[in-house]
C-alpha cells in the first residue's frame, strides 16, 4: 500500500534523520554538493469536494558526495528530499533516497563494499515500471514514484564483462509515500493523489459509511526483518548482449495492510473497520537479458515471486498475496541525438489467494500491491534545444480499464540557475475501474514549476 500512516512517518523520520546526520558528520572532505528548490502550482480541470481545485506544493532536494581521509579510500554520498503542500504543515515528508559509505577505486578497481542505503540496478523491469519488486519507492507522487535504495551491506565484483553482487541486511526500511491519517473515523490526506480506500459500502441496497481506525505495530515488528540478495550479470553495460540473474529472500517493500470490519447497527448504522499494517516476506527471482548499442536497446524480464505471509487472525482479511509471475519487454531507440523513443509491455499473473474472514464480517476491498498487471507504455523525449526539452508518455492499463497521457516541457533560462516547467496529466478511466488509475477519474490537471538549482 503506497500511502503511509502518520505514525509510521514519524518513526521513519527518526531513522532518516539519525542516519543522514551520521553521514554528514563523517564527511570532512567535500567533493560535490548541490540541490534544488522547486515551487509547484497544480490546477485541476474539474472541481470536486474530495480535493482542492488549485493548490501549491514544494520540493527540496540536496545531494552531497565526499571522500574520507587523506588516502581517499572511502566515498560517501547523502541524498535527501523534503516534499509538502503549502496549505498543510502536516504534509511535510522527508526522505533519504541514498546515504552510504563505499570503498573507492583507489581501494580496488574490481571490488567494492557499500554500507548504507544505495540505489543499485537490480532489475530493468523495476526501473521501467516502478513496480517495487526489488528497489523500494518513495511514492509522494503515486503516479511517478521515485526509486530509493535498499539499506544494508553489499559486496560487488565488477570486470568488463562479468559482475557479481551480494547484499544482506538484518533490518528493513519500509517504502513510504503519501501521508495518511485518521480523523473522526475517516482516512484523510493532504495529497489529492492519495488512493483512499472506500468511504462506504453497499449493503442490502443501502450505502453504509465506513469508520476507520488504525493499529500500528511496534518499530521492532516493522524493521527487524532480514534480507539476502545475490545477482550475477554477464555482458558489457554499454555495448552488446547482456544477461543477469537475481535471486533473494526479503520483505516486500510495500507494507501490507490487513483489515477487520463488522457492521454496527446502533446508534446509527456503519461499518467499523480496523486497519493493521504488517510486513510480509517473499522469495523472488528475476532473469533478464537484452542488447544495447549506441542508438538502440532491447530487453526482456521474467520474475517469479512467492509471498510468505503469516496466518491472519480470524476475522481479518488482506489484499491478494498469491504467487505471481511478472514478465516485461522494453526497447529504446534514438534515431537522431535529440530524439528518443521508448516502448514497453508488462504482464502480471497472480494466483488467487484465499482471504481469511469469519462468517458475518464485512470484507473491504484493499488495493493490490502491483501498480499495473497488464499494461503497455510508449514515451517520446525530444531535446529541441540545449535549454529546452519535451517529453510525453502514454500508458494503457488493460486490467484496470484506464489510460493516462502525460506531457512535460522544461526550459533552462540562459545564464541562470532557474528552470521553468509545465506539465499535464489526462486520464480516461472506466467507471468500474479498480486499478491504479481508477481514483484519477476526473482528475485531469495542469502543473507549473519554478526550480532554482544550487
Coordinates of C-alpha atoms in Angstrom, one line a residue:
X1 CA 0.0 0.0 0.0
X2 CA 1.6 3.2 -1.1
X3 CA 0.1 5.5 1.5
X4 CA 1.9 5.9 4.8
X5 CA 0.2 6.4 8.2
X6 CA 1.3 9.4 10.2
X7 CA 2.7 7.2 13.0
X8 CA 4.9 5.3 10.5
X9 CA 6.0 8.6 9.0
X10 CA 7.2 9.8 12.5
X11 CA 9.1 6.6 13.0
X12 CA 10.7 6.9 9.6
X13 CA 11.7 10.5 10.3
X14 CA 13.7 9.4 13.3
X15 CA 15.6 6.7 11.4
X16 CA 16.3 9.0 8.4
X17 CA 17.5 12.0 10.5
X18 CA 19.8 9.9 12.6
X19 CA 21.3 8.1 9.5
X20 CA 21.7 11.3 7.5
X21 CA 23.3 13.2 10.4
X22 CA 25.8 10.5 10.9
X23 CA 26.9 10.6 7.3
X24 CA 27.1 14.4 7.2
X25 CA 29.4 14.4 10.3
X26 CA 31.6 11.7 8.7
X27 CA 32.3 13.6 5.5
X28 CA 35.1 16.2 6.2
X29 CA 36.5 16.3 2.6
X30 CA 33.8 17.7 0.3
X31 CA 33.9 16.8 -3.3
X32 CA 30.5 17.9 -4.7
X33 CA 27.3 19.3 -3.2
X34 CA 24.2 20.8 -4.7
X35 CA 20.5 20.6 -4.9
X36 CA 17.3 22.3 -6.0
X37 CA 14.3 24.1 -4.6
X38 CA 11.1 23.8 -6.6
X39 CA 7.7 25.5 -6.3
X40 CA 4.8 23.7 -8.0
X41 CA 1.3 25.0 -9.0
X42 CA -1.4 22.4 -9.6
X43 CA -4.7 23.2 -11.2
X44 CA -7.5 20.6 -11.9
X45 CA -9.9 21.0 -14.8
X46 CA -12.9 19.9 -12.7
X47 CA -14.0 20.7 -9.2
X48 CA -14.5 18.0 -6.6
X49 CA -15.5 18.0 -2.9
X50 CA -12.7 15.5 -2.2
X51 CA -9.8 17.7 -3.2
X52 CA -8.8 21.3 -3.9
X53 CA -9.2 22.8 -7.4
X54 CA -5.9 24.6 -7.4
X55 CA -3.0 24.4 -4.9
X56 CA 0.7 24.9 -4.3
X57 CA 3.4 22.4 -3.4
X58 CA 7.1 22.5 -3.0
X59 CA 10.1 20.0 -3.2
X60 CA 13.6 20.5 -1.8
X61 CA 16.5 18.3 -2.8
X62 CA 20.1 18.2 -1.5
X63 CA 22.9 15.9 -2.5
X64 CA 26.5 15.7 -1.2
X65 CA 29.4 13.5 -2.3
X66 CA 32.6 13.3 -0.3
X67 CA 35.7 11.3 0.4
X68 CA 37.1 10.3 3.8
X69 CA 40.7 10.6 4.9
X70 CA 43.9 11.7 3.1
X71 CA 44.1 8.3 1.4
X72 CA 40.7 8.8 -0.2
X73 CA 39.8 5.1 0.1
X74 CA 36.2 5.7 1.2
X75 CA 33.5 7.6 -0.6
X76 CA 30.3 8.9 1.0
X77 CA 27.0 10.0 -0.5
X78 CA 24.0 11.6 1.0
X79 CA 20.8 12.5 -0.9
X80 CA 17.8 13.9 1.0
X81 CA 14.4 15.4 -0.1
X82 CA 11.6 17.2 1.5
X83 CA 8.1 17.5 0.0
X84 CA 5.0 19.2 1.2
X85 CA 1.9 21.2 0.4
X86 CA 1.9 24.9 1.3
X87 CA -1.6 24.6 2.8
X88 CA -0.8 21.9 5.3
X89 CA 2.3 21.7 7.5
X90 CA 1.4 18.1 8.4
X91 CA 2.1 17.1 4.8
X92 CA 5.9 17.7 5.2
X93 CA 7.5 14.4 4.2
X94 CA 11.3 13.9 4.3
X95 CA 13.1 11.1 2.5
X96 CA 16.7 10.0 2.0
X97 CA 16.9 8.0 -1.3
X98 CA 20.6 7.4 -0.6
X99 CA 23.0 7.6 2.3
X100 CA 26.0 5.3 2.2
X101 CA 29.8 4.7 2.6
X102 CA 31.6 2.9 -0.2
X103 CA 35.1 1.9 -1.0
X104 CA 36.6 3.9 -3.8
X105 CA 38.5 2.9 -6.9
X106 CA 41.8 3.6 -5.0
X107 CA 40.9 0.8 -2.7
X108 CA 40.2 -1.6 -5.7
X109 CA 39.1 -1.2 -9.3
X110 CA 37.4 -4.6 -9.3
X111 CA 36.0 -4.9 -5.8
X112 CA 33.7 -2.6 -3.8
X113 CA 31.9 -2.7 -0.5
X114 CA 29.0 -0.5 0.4
X115 CA 27.3 0.2 3.7
X116 CA 24.1 2.1 3.9
X117 CA 21.2 2.9 1.5
X118 CA 22.3 2.9 -2.2
X119 CA 20.4 2.8 -5.4
X120 CA 21.6 -0.2 -7.4
X121 CA 20.4 -1.7 -10.7
X122 CA 18.6 -4.8 -9.6
X123 CA 16.0 -5.1 -12.4
X124 CA 15.3 -3.3 -15.7
X125 CA 11.6 -4.0 -15.2
X126 CA 11.7 -2.4 -11.8
X127 CA 13.3 0.7 -13.3
X128 CA 10.9 1.0 -16.2
X129 CA 7.6 0.3 -14.4
X130 CA 8.4 1.3 -10.8
X131 CA 7.0 -2.0 -9.6
X132 CA 8.9 -2.0 -6.3
X133 CA 9.7 -5.7 -6.6
X134 CA 13.4 -5.2 -5.8
X135 CA 14.0 -1.5 -5.2
X136 CA 11.8 0.4 -2.7
X137 CA 10.0 3.5 -3.9
X138 CA 9.2 6.9 -2.5
X139 CA 5.6 7.5 -3.6
X140 CA 5.0 11.1 -2.8
X141 CA 3.7 11.2 -6.3
X142 CA 1.9 7.8 -6.7
X143 CA 1.8 8.2 -10.5
X144 CA 5.6 8.7 -10.7
X145 CA 7.3 7.2 -7.7
X146 CA 11.0 7.8 -7.2
X147 CA 13.3 4.8 -6.6
X148 CA 15.3 4.7 -3.4
X149 CA 18.0 2.3 -2.2
X150 CA 17.9 -0.8 -0.1
X151 CA 19.6 -0.4 3.3
X152 CA 22.3 -2.9 4.2
X153 CA 25.8 -4.2 3.3
X154 CA 26.7 -5.1 -0.2
X155 CA 29.8 -6.5 -1.9
X156 CA 30.4 -6.2 -5.7
X157 CA 32.9 -7.6 -8.1
X158 CA 32.8 -5.9 -11.5
X159 CA 35.0 -6.7 -14.5
X160 CA 34.4 -5.7 -18.1
X161 CA 32.0 -8.5 -18.9
X162 CA 31.2 -10.1 -15.6
X163 CA 29.8 -8.8 -12.3
X164 CA 28.7 -10.4 -9.0
X165 CA 26.8 -8.6 -6.3
X166 CA 25.8 -9.9 -2.9
X167 CA 23.6 -7.9 -0.5
X168 CA 22.5 -8.6 3.1
X169 CA 20.8 -6.7 5.9
X170 CA 19.4 -7.5 9.3
X171 CA 16.9 -4.6 9.2
X172 CA 14.3 -3.4 6.7
X173 CA 13.1 0.2 5.9
X174 CA 9.6 0.0 4.5
X175 CA 8.9 2.2 1.5
X176 CA 7.0 5.4 2.2
X177 CA 4.8 7.8 0.3
X178 CA 1.7 9.8 0.6
X179 CA 1.0 10.8 4.2
X180 CA -2.3 9.4 5.6
X181 CA -4.0 9.9 8.9
X182 CA -7.3 9.0 10.6
X183 CA -9.6 11.9 11.5
X184 CA -13.1 11.2 13.0
X185 CA -13.1 7.7 11.6
X186 CA -12.1 8.9 8.1
X187 CA -8.8 8.3 6.2
X188 CA -7.6 11.7 5.0
X189 CA -4.5 13.0 3.2
X190 CA -3.3 16.5 2.2
X191 CA -2.3 14.9 -1.1
X192 CA -5.2 14.8 -3.7
X193 CA -3.4 11.9 -5.4
X194 CA -3.7 9.6 -2.4
X195 CA -5.6 6.5 -3.1
X196 CA -8.1 6.5 -0.2
X197 CA -9.9 3.2 0.4
X198 CA -13.7 3.2 0.0
X199 CA -15.6 5.5 2.4
X200 CA -18.8 3.4 2.2
X201 CA -20.0 0.0 1.0
X202 CA -23.3 -1.1 -0.3
X203 CA -25.3 -3.5 1.9
X204 CA -28.8 -4.6 1.1
X205 CA -29.0 -1.8 -1.5
X206 CA -28.1 0.8 1.1
X207 CA -24.9 2.9 1.3
X208 CA -23.3 2.3 4.7
X209 CA -20.4 4.6 5.8
X210 CA -17.1 3.1 7.0
X211 CA -15.4 4.4 10.1
X212 CA -11.7 3.5 10.2
X213 CA -9.2 3.0 13.0
X214 CA -5.5 2.2 12.7
X215 CA -3.5 -0.2 14.9
X216 CA 0.2 0.4 14.3
X217 CA 2.8 -2.4 15.0
X218 CA 5.9 -1.6 17.1
X219 CA 9.0 -0.3 15.5
X220 CA 10.7 -3.7 16.0
X221 CA 8.0 -5.5 14.2
X222 CA 8.5 -3.2 11.2
X223 CA 12.2 -3.1 10.9
X224 CA 13.6 -6.3 12.2
X225 CA 13.3 -8.4 9.0
X226 CA 16.5 -9.7 7.3
X227 CA 17.2 -9.7 3.6
X228 CA 19.7 -11.6 1.4
X229 CA 20.1 -11.0 -2.4
X230 CA 22.6 -12.2 -5.0
X231 CA 23.0 -11.0 -8.6
X232 CA 25.1 -12.4 -11.4
X233 CA 25.5 -10.4 -14.6
X234 CA 27.3 -11.2 -17.9
X235 CA 28.0 -8.8 -20.7
X236 CA 29.2 -5.2 -21.1
X237 CA 27.0 -2.5 -19.6
X238 CA 27.1 -0.1 -22.6
X239 CA 27.6 -2.3 -25.6
X240 CA 26.4 -5.7 -26.9
X241 CA 24.4 -8.5 -25.4
X242 CA 24.0 -9.0 -21.6
X243 CA 22.0 -11.2 -19.2
X244 CA 21.5 -11.3 -15.4
X245 CA 20.1 -13.5 -12.7
X246 CA 18.9 -12.0 -9.4
X247 CA 17.5 -14.0 -6.5
X248 CA 16.8 -13.3 -2.9
X249 CA 14.7 -13.6 0.2
X250 CA 13.5 -10.3 1.6
X251 CA 10.5 -8.4 2.8
X252 CA 8.0 -7.0 0.3
X253 CA 8.9 -3.3 0.1
X254 CA 5.4 -2.0 0.5
X255 CA 3.7 -2.7 3.8
X256 CA 0.7 -4.9 3.6
X257 CA -2.5 -3.7 5.3
X258 CA -5.0 -6.2 6.6
X259 CA -8.4 -5.2 7.8
X260 CA -11.2 -6.5 10.1
X261 CA -14.6 -5.0 9.6
X262 CA -18.0 -5.5 11.1
X263 CA -21.5 -4.0 10.9
X264 CA -22.6 -1.8 13.8
X265 CA -26.4 -1.1 14.0
X266 CA -26.6 1.2 17.0
X267 CA -26.9 4.2 17.4
X268 CA -26.5 4.6 13.7
X269 CA -25.6 2.0 11.0
X270 CA -21.9 2.0 10.0
X271 CA -19.0 -0.3 9.3
X272 CA -16.4 -0.4 12.0
X273 CA -13.1 -1.2 10.1
X274 CA -9.7 -1.6 11.8
X275 CA -6.5 -1.5 9.6
X276 CA -3.4 -3.4 10.7
X277 CA -0.2 -2.8 8.8
X278 CA 2.3 -5.7 8.7
X279 CA 5.5 -6.7 6.9
X280 CA 5.3 -9.8 4.6
X281 CA 8.4 -11.6 3.4
X282 CA 8.8 -13.2 -0.1
X283 CA 11.1 -15.3 -2.2
X284 CA 11.8 -13.7 -5.5
X285 CA 14.0 -14.3 -8.6
X286 CA 14.4 -12.4 -11.8
X287 CA 16.0 -13.5 -15.1
X288 CA 16.7 -10.7 -17.6
X289 CA 18.5 -10.4 -20.9
X290 CA 19.0 -7.7 -23.6
X291 CA 21.1 -6.0 -26.2
X292 CA 22.4 -2.4 -26.0
X293 CA 24.1 -0.4 -28.8
X294 CA 24.7 3.3 -29.3
X295 CA 21.2 4.2 -30.6
X296 CA 19.1 1.1 -29.7
X297 CA 18.4 -1.2 -26.8
X298 CA 16.0 -4.0 -26.1
X299 CA 15.5 -6.2 -23.1
X300 CA 13.2 -8.8 -21.6
X301 CA 12.5 -9.7 -18.0
X302 CA 10.9 -12.6 -16.2
X303 CA 10.2 -12.6 -12.4
X304 CA 8.8 -15.2 -10.1
X305 CA 7.6 -14.2 -6.7
X306 CA 6.4 -16.3 -3.8
X307 CA 5.0 -14.3 -0.8
X308 CA 5.3 -15.9 2.6
X309 CA 2.6 -14.3 4.8
X310 CA 1.9 -15.3 8.3
X311 CA -1.6 -16.6 9.0
X312 CA -4.1 -13.8 9.8
X313 CA -6.2 -13.8 12.9
X314 CA -9.8 -15.0 12.4
X315 CA -12.0 -12.2 11.0
X316 CA -9.2 -10.3 9.3
X317 CA -8.5 -10.1 5.5
X318 CA -5.8 -8.6 3.3
X319 CA -5.2 -7.8 -0.3
X320 CA -4.3 -10.7 -2.6
X321 CA -0.9 -12.2 -1.8
X322 CA -0.7 -15.1 -4.2
X323 CA 2.4 -16.4 -6.1
X324 CA 3.0 -14.1 -9.1
X325 CA 4.8 -14.3 -12.4
X326 CA 5.9 -10.9 -13.8
X327 CA 7.0 -10.6 -17.4
X328 CA 8.1 -7.5 -19.3
X329 CA 9.6 -6.4 -22.6
X330 CA 11.1 -3.0 -23.3
X331 CA 13.0 -1.1 -26.0
X332 CA 14.6 2.3 -26.6
X333 CA 15.5 3.9 -29.9
X334 CA 17.4 7.1 -30.6
X335 CA 17.2 7.7 -34.4
X336 CA 18.9 11.1 -34.0
X337 CA 20.6 12.6 -31.0
X338 CA 17.8 15.0 -29.9
X339 CA 15.0 12.3 -30.2
X340 CA 14.4 9.2 -28.2
X341 CA 11.5 6.7 -28.4
X342 CA 10.7 4.1 -25.7
X343 CA 8.1 1.4 -25.5
X344 CA 7.3 -1.4 -23.0
X345 CA 4.8 -4.1 -22.1
X346 CA 4.1 -5.6 -18.7
X347 CA 2.1 -8.7 -17.6
X348 CA 1.5 -9.8 -14.0
X349 CA -0.2 -13.1 -13.4
X350 CA -1.1 -13.6 -9.8
X351 CA -2.6 -16.8 -8.4
X352 CA -5.7 -16.2 -6.3
X353 CA -5.0 -16.4 -2.6
X354 CA -7.7 -17.3 -0.1
X355 CA -8.9 -14.4 2.1
X356 CA -9.3 -15.3 5.7
X357 CA -12.5 -13.9 7.1
X358 CA -15.0 -15.2 9.7
X359 CA -18.7 -15.5 8.9
X360 CA -20.7 -12.3 9.4
X361 CA -17.8 -10.0 8.9
X362 CA -17.7 -7.4 6.1
X363 CA -14.8 -7.7 3.7
X364 CA -13.3 -4.4 2.5
X365 CA -11.6 -4.2 -0.9
X366 CA -7.9 -3.3 -0.4
X367 CA -5.6 -2.1 -3.1
X368 CA -3.3 -4.5 -4.9
X369 CA 0.5 -4.4 -4.2
X370 CA 1.0 -4.2 -8.0
X371 CA 0.7 -0.8 -9.8
X372 CA -0.2 -2.4 -13.1
X373 CA -1.0 -6.0 -14.1
X374 CA -1.5 -6.0 -17.9
X375 CA -0.3 -2.7 -19.4
X376 CA 1.6 -1.1 -22.3
X377 CA 3.6 2.1 -22.4
X378 CA 5.1 4.4 -25.0
X379 CA 7.2 7.5 -24.5
X380 CA 8.9 10.2 -26.6
X381 CA 11.7 12.5 -25.5
X382 CA 12.9 15.4 -27.6
X383 CA 15.7 17.8 -26.8
X384 CA 14.7 20.7 -29.0
X385 CA 17.5 22.9 -27.7
X386 CA 20.2 22.6 -25.1
X387 CA 17.9 24.5 -22.8
X388 CA 14.5 23.2 -24.0
X389 CA 13.3 19.6 -23.5
X390 CA 9.9 17.9 -24.1
X391 CA 8.7 14.5 -23.1
X392 CA 5.4 12.7 -23.4
X393 CA 4.2 9.3 -22.4
X394 CA 1.1 7.2 -22.8
X395 CA 0.1 4.3 -20.6
X396 CA -2.8 1.9 -21.2
X397 CA -3.9 -0.3 -18.3
X398 CA -5.8 -3.2 -19.8
X399 CA -6.6 -4.8 -16.5
X400 CA -7.8 -1.7 -14.8
X401 CA -9.6 -0.3 -17.9
X402 CA -7.8 3.1 -17.9
X403 CA -5.5 5.3 -19.9
X404 CA -3.1 8.0 -18.9
X405 CA -1.4 10.6 -21.1
X406 CA 1.3 12.8 -19.5
X407 CA 3.3 15.6 -21.1
X408 CA 6.1 17.8 -19.8
X409 CA 8.3 20.7 -21.1
X410 CA 11.3 22.3 -19.3
X411 CA 13.2 25.4 -20.2
X412 CA 16.5 26.5 -18.6
X413 CA 16.8 30.2 -18.5
X414 CA 20.1 31.4 -20.2
X415 CA 22.9 32.4 -17.9
X416 CA 20.8 31.5 -14.9
X417 CA 20.1 28.8 -12.4
X418 CA 16.4 29.0 -12.9
X419 CA 14.3 26.4 -14.7
X420 CA 10.7 26.8 -15.9
X421 CA 8.5 23.8 -16.4
X422 CA 4.9 22.9 -17.4
X423 CA 3.1 19.6 -17.4
X424 CA -0.2 17.9 -17.9
X425 CA -1.8 14.6 -16.9
X426 CA -5.0 13.5 -18.7
X427 CA -7.0 10.4 -17.7
X428 CA -9.6 8.2 -19.4
X429 CA -10.9 5.7 -16.8
X430 CA -13.8 3.2 -16.9
X431 CA -16.4 3.8 -14.2
X432 CA -15.8 0.3 -12.8
X433 CA -12.0 0.6 -12.7
X434 CA -10.2 -0.8 -9.6
X435 CA -6.7 -0.3 -10.9
X436 CA -4.1 2.3 -10.2
X437 CA -5.7 4.9 -12.5
X438 CA -9.2 4.4 -11.0
X439 CA -9.0 7.1 -8.4
X440 CA -7.9 9.6 -11.0
X441 CA -11.1 9.7 -13.0
X442 CA -12.0 13.4 -13.4
X443 CA -8.6 14.4 -12.0
X444 CA -7.1 15.9 -15.2
X445 CA -4.7 18.6 -14.2
X446 CA -2.0 21.1 -15.4
X447 CA 1.2 21.9 -13.4
X448 CA 3.6 24.7 -13.5
X449 CA 7.1 24.5 -11.9
X450 CA 9.7 27.1 -11.0
X451 CA 13.0 25.5 -10.0
X452 CA 16.2 27.0 -8.6
X453 CA 19.3 24.8 -8.9
X454 CA 22.2 25.4 -6.5

